[in-house]
Short mmCIF file of C-alpha atoms in Angstrom, two decimals:
data_model
loop_
_atom_site.label_atom_id
_atom_site.label_comp_id
_atom_site.label_asym_id
_atom_site.label_seq_id
_atom_site.Cartn_x
_atom_site.Cartn_y
_atom_site.Cartn_z
CA MET A 1 77.14 55.77 -14.44
CA LYS A 2 80.30 54.55 -16.16
CA ASP A 3 79.49 52.43 -19.25
CA LYS A 4 75.73 52.55 -18.56
CA ARG A 5 73.92 52.86 -21.90
CA ILE A 6 71.11 55.39 -22.01
CA LEU A 7 69.02 56.26 -25.04
CA TYR A 8 67.39 59.69 -24.90
CA VAL A 9 64.30 60.14 -27.05
CA SER A 10 63.00 63.69 -27.09
CA SER A 11 60.55 65.99 -28.86
CA GLU A 12 63.06 68.86 -28.68
CA VAL A 13 66.77 69.27 -27.91
CA VAL A 14 69.00 72.33 -27.51
CA PRO A 15 70.93 73.58 -29.55
CA TYR A 16 68.81 72.45 -32.50
CA LEU A 17 65.60 74.12 -31.30
CA ALA A 18 64.77 77.05 -29.02
CA GLU A 19 65.29 76.79 -25.28
CA ASN A 20 62.38 75.56 -23.19
CA GLU A 21 61.89 73.15 -20.30
CA VAL A 22 61.96 70.03 -22.50
CA SER A 23 64.75 71.04 -24.88
CA LEU A 24 67.08 72.17 -22.08
CA MET A 25 66.65 69.04 -19.95
CA SER A 26 67.03 66.90 -23.09
CA TYR A 27 70.50 68.40 -23.38
CA ASP A 28 71.50 68.76 -19.72
CA VAL A 29 70.65 65.20 -18.63
CA PRO A 30 72.55 63.41 -21.45
CA LYS A 31 75.52 65.76 -20.92
CA MET A 32 75.53 64.86 -17.22
CA VAL A 33 75.60 61.12 -18.00
CA ASN A 34 78.21 61.63 -20.71
CA ASP A 35 80.43 63.53 -18.24
CA GLN A 36 80.09 60.60 -15.80
CA GLY A 37 81.38 58.14 -18.40
CA GLY A 38 78.04 56.74 -19.53
CA GLN A 39 77.33 55.83 -23.16
CA ILE A 40 74.51 57.85 -24.65
CA ARG A 41 72.59 58.41 -27.86
CA ILE A 42 69.98 61.12 -28.46
CA PHE A 43 67.09 60.84 -30.94
CA MET A 44 64.77 63.66 -32.01
CA PRO A 45 62.61 64.49 -35.05
CA ARG A 46 64.26 66.41 -37.91
CA TYR A 47 61.81 69.30 -38.08
CA GLY A 48 62.05 71.56 -41.13
CA ASN A 49 63.06 74.57 -39.01
CA ILE A 50 66.35 72.90 -37.98
CA ASN A 51 69.19 74.48 -39.95
CA GLU A 52 70.99 71.46 -41.44
CA ARG A 53 73.96 73.45 -42.74
CA ARG A 54 74.63 75.33 -39.50
CA HIS A 55 74.35 72.18 -37.39
CA GLN A 56 76.13 69.96 -39.95
CA LEU A 57 73.46 67.28 -40.26
CA HIS A 58 74.18 64.57 -42.79
CA GLU A 59 72.19 61.55 -43.91
CA VAL A 60 73.31 58.09 -42.81
CA ILE A 61 72.63 56.05 -45.93
CA ARG A 62 73.15 52.65 -44.26
CA LEU A 63 70.41 53.46 -41.71
CA SER A 64 67.96 55.12 -44.11
CA GLY A 65 65.81 53.50 -46.76
CA MET A 66 63.29 51.34 -44.93
CA ASN A 67 59.56 52.06 -44.95
CA LEU A 68 57.49 52.31 -41.79
CA VAL A 69 53.75 51.68 -41.86
CA VAL A 70 51.61 54.37 -40.23
CA ASN A 71 47.83 54.23 -40.55
CA ASP A 72 48.21 51.56 -43.25
CA LEU A 73 50.51 53.76 -45.39
CA ASP A 74 54.18 53.12 -46.19
CA MET A 75 56.30 56.08 -45.10
CA PRO A 76 60.04 56.22 -45.98
CA LEU A 77 62.44 56.61 -43.06
CA ILE A 78 65.43 58.94 -43.42
CA ILE A 79 68.10 59.07 -40.72
CA LYS A 80 70.40 62.03 -40.25
CA VAL A 81 73.09 62.57 -37.66
CA ALA A 82 75.03 65.44 -36.10
CA SER A 83 77.30 66.02 -33.13
CA ILE A 84 76.70 68.60 -30.41
CA PRO A 85 79.78 70.88 -30.58
CA LYS A 86 82.40 70.35 -27.84
CA GLU A 87 80.40 67.56 -26.17
CA ARG A 88 81.14 64.56 -28.43
CA ILE A 89 77.46 63.65 -28.21
CA GLN A 90 75.82 62.17 -31.28
CA VAL A 91 72.26 63.15 -32.11
CA TYR A 92 70.19 61.07 -34.54
CA PHE A 93 67.34 62.75 -36.42
CA ILE A 94 64.25 60.87 -37.57
CA ASP A 95 63.12 62.37 -40.88
CA ASN A 96 60.41 61.93 -43.49
CA ASP A 97 59.44 64.45 -46.15
CA GLU A 98 55.72 64.03 -45.57
CA TYR A 99 55.85 64.49 -41.80
CA PHE A 100 58.82 66.73 -41.04
CA LYS A 101 59.63 68.94 -44.04
CA ARG A 102 57.33 71.82 -42.95
CA LYS A 103 59.13 74.81 -41.43
CA ALA A 104 57.91 74.47 -37.86
CA THR A 105 57.69 71.93 -35.05
CA PHE A 106 54.12 71.22 -33.88
CA ALA A 107 51.93 74.02 -35.25
CA ASP A 108 51.63 76.27 -38.29
CA GLU A 109 52.34 80.02 -38.38
CA ASP A 110 48.88 80.72 -36.97
CA GLY A 111 49.50 78.44 -34.00
CA VAL A 112 47.17 75.72 -35.28
CA MET A 113 48.42 72.25 -34.41
CA TYR A 114 49.23 70.07 -37.42
CA PRO A 115 46.37 67.61 -37.99
CA ASP A 116 48.79 64.68 -38.46
CA ASN A 117 50.77 65.22 -35.22
CA ASP A 118 49.48 61.86 -33.98
CA GLU A 119 50.94 60.08 -37.02
CA ARG A 120 54.19 62.01 -36.67
CA ALA A 121 54.49 60.73 -33.08
CA ILE A 122 53.82 57.13 -34.17
CA PHE A 123 56.36 57.42 -37.02
CA PHE A 124 58.93 58.91 -34.65
CA ALA A 125 58.52 56.08 -32.12
CA LYS A 126 58.87 53.36 -34.76
CA GLY A 127 61.75 55.18 -36.45
CA VAL A 128 63.74 55.35 -33.23
CA VAL A 129 63.33 51.66 -32.43
CA GLU A 130 64.09 50.49 -35.98
CA THR A 131 67.24 52.63 -36.09
CA VAL A 132 68.48 51.40 -32.71
CA LYS A 133 67.93 47.83 -33.96
CA LYS A 134 70.07 48.58 -37.02
CA LEU A 135 72.76 50.10 -34.83
CA ASN A 136 72.62 46.95 -32.68
CA TRP A 137 73.13 49.20 -29.67
CA VAL A 138 71.37 47.84 -26.59
CA PRO A 139 70.31 50.55 -24.12
CA ASP A 140 70.03 49.79 -20.41
CA ILE A 141 67.55 52.67 -20.13
CA ILE A 142 65.41 54.58 -22.60
CA HIS A 143 64.59 58.03 -21.23
CA VAL A 144 61.64 59.78 -22.93
CA HIS A 145 61.11 63.56 -22.97
CA GLY A 146 58.18 65.48 -24.46
CA TRP A 147 54.81 64.47 -25.90
CA MET A 148 56.04 63.85 -29.46
CA ALA A 149 58.12 61.00 -27.98
CA ALA A 150 55.32 59.67 -25.76
CA MET A 151 54.28 56.83 -28.07
CA LEU A 152 57.65 55.13 -27.67
CA PRO A 153 56.84 53.43 -24.32
CA VAL A 154 53.54 52.18 -25.79
CA TYR A 155 55.18 50.69 -28.87
CA MET A 156 58.06 49.18 -26.88
CA LYS A 157 55.62 47.31 -24.60
CA HIS A 158 53.35 46.07 -27.40
CA TYR A 159 54.56 46.36 -31.01
CA TYR A 160 58.18 45.52 -30.09
CA LYS A 161 57.51 43.35 -27.04
CA ASN A 162 59.19 40.28 -28.58
CA GLU A 163 62.42 42.05 -29.57
CA ALA A 164 65.14 40.19 -27.68
CA LEU A 165 67.46 43.18 -28.06
CA PHE A 166 65.37 45.15 -25.55
CA SER A 167 64.49 42.36 -23.12
CA ASP A 168 66.35 44.02 -20.22
CA THR A 169 65.81 47.65 -21.23
CA LYS A 170 63.92 49.88 -18.79
CA ILE A 171 61.86 52.90 -19.87
CA ILE A 172 61.74 56.15 -17.91
CA THR A 173 59.42 58.98 -18.90
CA SER A 174 59.97 62.57 -17.79
CA VAL A 175 56.64 64.36 -17.43
CA TYR A 176 56.47 68.09 -18.13
CA GLY A 177 53.74 70.72 -17.79
CA GLN A 178 51.00 71.23 -20.36
CA SER A 179 52.54 71.79 -23.80
CA PHE A 180 49.59 71.78 -26.18
CA ASP A 181 45.92 72.67 -25.96
CA GLY A 182 43.04 70.82 -27.58
CA THR A 183 43.46 67.27 -28.87
CA LEU A 184 45.34 65.33 -31.49
CA ASP A 185 43.36 63.53 -34.22
CA ALA A 186 40.32 61.74 -32.80
CA GLU A 187 41.27 58.64 -34.84
CA MET A 188 44.64 58.32 -33.06
CA ILE A 189 43.55 55.37 -30.94
CA ASN A 190 42.42 53.47 -34.05
CA LYS A 191 45.73 54.13 -35.79
CA VAL A 192 47.57 52.72 -32.76
CA LYS A 193 45.21 49.71 -32.67
CA LEU A 194 46.15 48.95 -36.30
CA ASP A 195 49.59 48.10 -34.90
CA GLY A 196 48.19 45.44 -32.59
CA VAL A 197 48.00 47.58 -29.46
CA PRO A 198 44.92 46.56 -27.41
CA GLU A 199 42.34 49.30 -26.91
CA GLU A 200 42.30 48.83 -23.14
CA ALA A 201 46.06 49.49 -23.03
CA VAL A 202 45.60 52.94 -24.59
CA SER A 203 42.13 53.87 -23.39
CA ASP A 204 43.47 57.30 -22.42
CA LEU A 205 43.80 58.03 -26.14
CA ILE A 206 40.03 57.94 -26.59
CA THR A 207 40.44 61.66 -25.91
CA PRO A 208 43.98 62.30 -27.21
CA ASP A 209 44.64 65.55 -25.35
CA TYR A 210 47.98 66.30 -23.68
CA GLU A 211 47.14 64.43 -20.49
CA GLY A 212 45.74 61.43 -22.36
CA VAL A 213 48.93 61.09 -24.41
CA ILE A 214 51.18 61.46 -21.35
CA LYS A 215 49.09 59.02 -19.25
CA SER A 216 49.56 56.41 -22.00
CA ALA A 217 53.32 56.90 -21.77
CA ILE A 218 53.29 56.66 -17.96
CA LYS A 219 51.28 53.41 -18.03
CA HIS A 220 53.90 51.80 -20.29
CA SER A 221 56.99 53.09 -18.47
CA ASP A 222 59.05 51.39 -15.77
CA GLY A 223 59.74 54.65 -13.96
CA VAL A 224 58.61 58.28 -14.06
CA ILE A 225 60.34 61.59 -13.38
CA ILE A 226 58.27 64.68 -12.56
CA ALA A 227 60.31 67.17 -14.57
CA SER A 228 58.17 70.28 -14.17
CA GLU A 229 57.24 72.25 -11.09
CA SER A 230 54.04 73.31 -12.85
CA LEU A 231 52.62 69.83 -13.37
CA SER A 232 48.82 69.65 -13.13
CA SER A 233 47.36 68.11 -9.99
CA SER A 234 45.57 65.46 -12.08
CA LEU A 235 48.81 64.25 -13.71
CA THR A 236 50.63 64.39 -10.36
CA GLN A 237 47.92 62.24 -8.76
CA PHE A 238 47.98 59.84 -11.71
CA ILE A 239 51.74 59.34 -11.30
CA GLU A 240 51.51 58.93 -7.53
CA SER A 241 48.76 56.31 -7.83
CA SER A 242 50.31 54.47 -10.81
CA GLY A 243 52.43 52.15 -8.70
CA LYS A 244 55.47 53.11 -10.77
CA PRO A 245 58.73 54.18 -9.12
CA PHE A 246 58.84 57.96 -9.52
CA LEU A 247 61.16 60.84 -8.78
CA PRO A 248 59.48 64.02 -7.51
CA PHE A 249 60.45 67.35 -9.05
CA VAL A 250 64.08 68.34 -8.43
CA PRO A 251 65.35 71.87 -9.19
CA LYS A 252 67.86 72.13 -12.03
CA ASP A 253 70.79 72.91 -9.74
CA ALA A 254 70.28 69.61 -7.89
CA PHE A 255 69.05 67.21 -10.57
CA ALA A 256 72.35 65.42 -11.36
CA GLU A 257 72.64 63.46 -8.12
CA ALA A 258 68.90 62.69 -7.97
CA TYR A 259 68.72 61.48 -11.59
CA THR A 260 71.85 59.35 -11.22
CA GLU A 261 70.42 57.71 -8.10
CA PHE A 262 67.10 57.09 -9.86
CA TYR A 263 68.82 55.54 -12.90
CA ASN A 264 70.64 53.16 -10.59
CA SER A 265 67.72 52.34 -8.30
CA GLU A 266 66.88 48.65 -7.97
CA SER A 267 63.15 49.36 -8.09
CA LEU A 268 63.27 50.09 -11.82
#
């Protein structure tokens, strides 16, 4: 893995948010690559429940300041950065007062999903790509974790398809078990279409439930990792019949060798 450049884009990352399947793997996998001499960057949303003082986040003025258009509205992009203690791993945080200031991640104190979660996911995807462009850092692989990051493969294959910077970049999506019930905003597909994404490419978003969002990511990825033992049979079948190279579930104590081999596989 020495000198291989891998960009990790995740909904959640330890130690900034509580431990769960997504947040732990979004830390363990980059650390593994970092220990092997790879070059990595991690991107995640800057939710309002992340303690900026404790984790020493600071704004990167040279990267902040642009506006991203979501659903025909200009939304200011703020970039913050921190380092994971002892690991020398930089984490970039995509921030916007309208989308990420609230003191929780995906749902309010009553457990009700935020009605603009679809727009937050679109903003996050665009924010990551625009920031990587400004950094002029060309990843060999973009590895996506969690549903809030699932729009990134879609936007890379359509909205950013003519970006020369990413012409050789491969996208891998890790697929986890069900992480939200119900659906995102029913207008999500129309908001994505406003960005020039053809309806047939994101037909799974006609019903933007968890599986619809993840299927859209899988369709636009170059490889897939089954990251959860509890994956639904319908998602498992979708992955197996997708024609994409995929890595079956590997227990945590054995993932390092399997992931390294998958990253280096010629089929990607």
